Amino acid sequence: MSDTSDTSAIDPTVIAELTRLRESIDNIDAAVVHMLAERFKCTQQVGVLKAEHQLPPADPAREARQIARLRELAESAKLDPAFAEKLLNFIIAEVIRHHETIADGAR
Ligand SMILES: C=C(O[C@@H]1C=C(C(=O)O)C=C[C@H]1O)C(=O)O
């Protein structure tokens, strides 16, 4: 498979543009990781609260509201709403798994 690691035959202005874009991608990826870490800190606290008060790990009504909201945000940001929904569902599944683990530990 070909990649862009051998730059000898590529126009230097193209390399410079690729490097500039990749630096932005690196910054965005770092922001995504930090934002996800903050989100999981909050959801962990929700999991503890739920376990302490015998509330179920999942809240499908809240999930449905969030998915509808995220789909609207995605559309206005010109991001594929189906992708936004898939991503949120992936994250929520992990959160629910954490909440189940917290609840199991509290029993
Ligand atoms: C974080 C919560 O727990 C679960 C995870 C959610 C999420 O990650 O957004 C939403 C609803 C719940 O199924 C919550 O109830 O708010």
CSV table of C-alpha atoms and ligand atoms in Angstrom, one decimal:
chain,number,residue,atom,x,y,z
A,1,MET,CA,0.0,0.0,0.0
A,2,SER,CA,1.3,3.5,-0.8
A,3,ASP,CA,1.6,6.3,1.8
A,4,THR,CA,3.1,9.7,2.1
A,5,SER,CA,6.2,8.8,4.2
A,6,ASP,CA,8.6,9.0,1.2
A,7,THR,CA,8.3,12.7,0.4
A,8,SER,CA,11.2,12.9,-2.1
A,9,ALA,CA,9.0,13.0,-5.2
A,10,ILE,CA,6.3,15.3,-3.8
A,11,ASP,CA,6.1,19.1,-4.4
A,12,PRO,CA,7.4,20.9,-1.2
A,13,THR,CA,4.3,23.1,-1.1
A,14,VAL,CA,2.1,20.1,-1.1
A,15,ILE,CA,4.2,18.7,1.8
A,16,ALA,CA,3.9,22.0,3.7
A,17,GLU,CA,0.1,22.0,3.2
A,18,LEU,CA,-0.2,18.4,4.3
A,19,THR,CA,1.9,19.1,7.4
A,20,ARG,CA,-0.2,22.1,8.3
A,21,LEU,CA,-3.5,20.2,8.0
A,22,ARG,CA,-2.1,17.2,10.0
A,23,GLU,CA,-1.0,19.6,12.8
A,24,SER,CA,-4.6,20.8,13.0
A,25,ILE,CA,-5.8,17.2,12.9
A,26,ASP,CA,-3.4,16.3,15.8
A,27,ASN,CA,-4.8,19.3,17.9
A,28,ILE,CA,-8.4,18.3,17.2
A,29,ASP,CA,-7.7,14.7,18.1
A,30,ALA,CA,-6.1,15.8,21.4
A,31,ALA,CA,-9.2,18.0,22.1
A,32,VAL,CA,-11.5,15.1,21.4
A,33,VAL,CA,-9.6,12.9,23.9
A,34,HIS,CA,-9.7,15.6,26.5
A,35,MET,CA,-13.4,16.3,26.0
A,36,LEU,CA,-14.2,12.6,26.2
A,37,ALA,CA,-12.1,12.2,29.4
A,38,GLU,CA,-14.2,15.1,30.9
A,39,ARG,CA,-17.4,13.5,29.8
A,40,PHE,CA,-16.5,10.2,31.3
A,41,LYS,CA,-15.6,11.9,34.6
A,42,CYS,CA,-19.1,13.3,34.7
A,43,THR,CA,-20.8,10.0,33.7
A,44,GLN,CA,-18.8,8.1,36.3
A,45,GLN,CA,-20.3,10.5,38.9
A,46,VAL,CA,-23.8,9.8,37.5
A,47,GLY,CA,-23.0,6.1,37.8
A,48,VAL,CA,-22.1,6.4,41.5
A,49,LEU,CA,-25.3,8.5,42.1
A,50,LYS,CA,-27.5,6.0,40.3
A,51,ALA,CA,-25.9,3.1,42.3
A,52,GLU,CA,-26.3,4.9,45.6
A,53,HIS,CA,-30.0,5.5,44.8
A,54,GLN,CA,-30.8,2.1,43.1
A,55,LEU,CA,-31.5,3.8,39.8
A,56,PRO,CA,-31.1,1.7,36.6
A,57,PRO,CA,-27.8,2.1,34.7
A,58,ALA,CA,-29.5,3.1,31.4
A,59,ASP,CA,-32.1,5.8,30.8
A,60,PRO,CA,-33.5,5.2,27.2
A,61,ALA,CA,-35.7,8.3,27.3
A,62,ARG,CA,-32.7,10.6,28.1
A,63,GLU,CA,-30.7,8.8,25.4
A,64,ALA,CA,-33.5,9.4,22.8
A,65,ARG,CA,-33.5,13.1,23.6
A,66,GLN,CA,-29.7,13.3,23.3
A,67,ILE,CA,-29.7,11.5,20.0
A,68,ALA,CA,-32.3,13.8,18.6
A,69,ARG,CA,-30.4,16.8,19.8
A,70,LEU,CA,-27.1,15.6,18.5
A,71,ARG,CA,-28.6,14.8,15.1
A,72,GLU,CA,-29.9,18.4,14.9
A,73,LEU,CA,-26.5,19.8,15.9
A,74,ALA,CA,-24.8,17.6,13.4
A,75,GLU,CA,-27.1,18.7,10.6
A,76,SER,CA,-26.4,22.4,11.3
A,77,ALA,CA,-22.7,21.7,11.5
A,78,LYS,CA,-22.8,19.8,8.1
A,79,LEU,CA,-21.8,16.5,9.8
A,80,ASP,CA,-23.6,13.3,8.8
A,81,PRO,CA,-26.3,12.9,11.5
A,82,ALA,CA,-26.2,9.1,11.1
A,83,PHE,CA,-22.5,9.2,12.0
A,84,ALA,CA,-23.2,11.5,15.0
A,85,GLU,CA,-25.9,9.0,16.2
A,86,LYS,CA,-23.6,6.0,15.8
A,87,LEU,CA,-20.8,7.8,17.7
A,88,LEU,CA,-23.1,8.8,20.6
A,89,ASN,CA,-24.5,5.3,20.8
A,90,PHE,CA,-21.0,3.9,20.9
A,91,ILE,CA,-20.1,6.2,23.8
A,92,ILE,CA,-23.3,5.6,25.7
A,93,ALA,CA,-22.9,1.8,25.5
A,94,GLU,CA,-19.5,2.2,27.2
A,95,VAL,CA,-21.0,4.5,29.8
A,96,ILE,CA,-23.8,2.0,30.6
A,97,ARG,CA,-21.1,-0.7,30.9
A,98,HIS,CA,-19.3,1.4,33.5
A,99,HIS,CA,-22.6,2.1,35.3
A,100,GLU,CA,-23.3,-1.7,35.5
A,101,THR,CA,-19.8,-2.3,36.9
A,102,ILE,CA,-20.3,0.5,39.5
A,103,ALA,CA,-23.8,-1.0,40.5
A,104,ASP,CA,-22.3,-4.5,40.7
A,105,GLY,CA,-19.6,-3.2,43.1
A,106,ALA,CA,-22.2,-1.5,45.3
A,107,ARG,CA,-24.2,-4.7,45.8
B,1,LIG,C1,-25.1,9.4,31.9
B,1,LIG,C2,-26.3,8.8,32.1
B,1,LIG,O1,-26.4,7.4,31.9
B,1,LIG,C3,-26.6,6.7,30.7
B,1,LIG,C4,-25.6,7.3,29.7
B,1,LIG,C5,-26.0,8.4,29.0
B,1,LIG,C6,-24.9,9.2,28.3
B,1,LIG,O2,-23.8,8.7,28.2
B,1,LIG,O3,-25.2,10.3,27.8
B,1,LIG,C7,-27.3,8.8,28.9
B,1,LIG,C8,-28.3,8.1,29.5
B,1,LIG,C9,-28.1,6.9,30.3
B,1,LIG,O4,-28.4,5.7,29.5
B,1,LIG,C10,-27.5,9.5,32.4
B,1,LIG,O5,-28.5,8.9,32.8
B,1,LIG,O6,-27.5,10.8,32.4
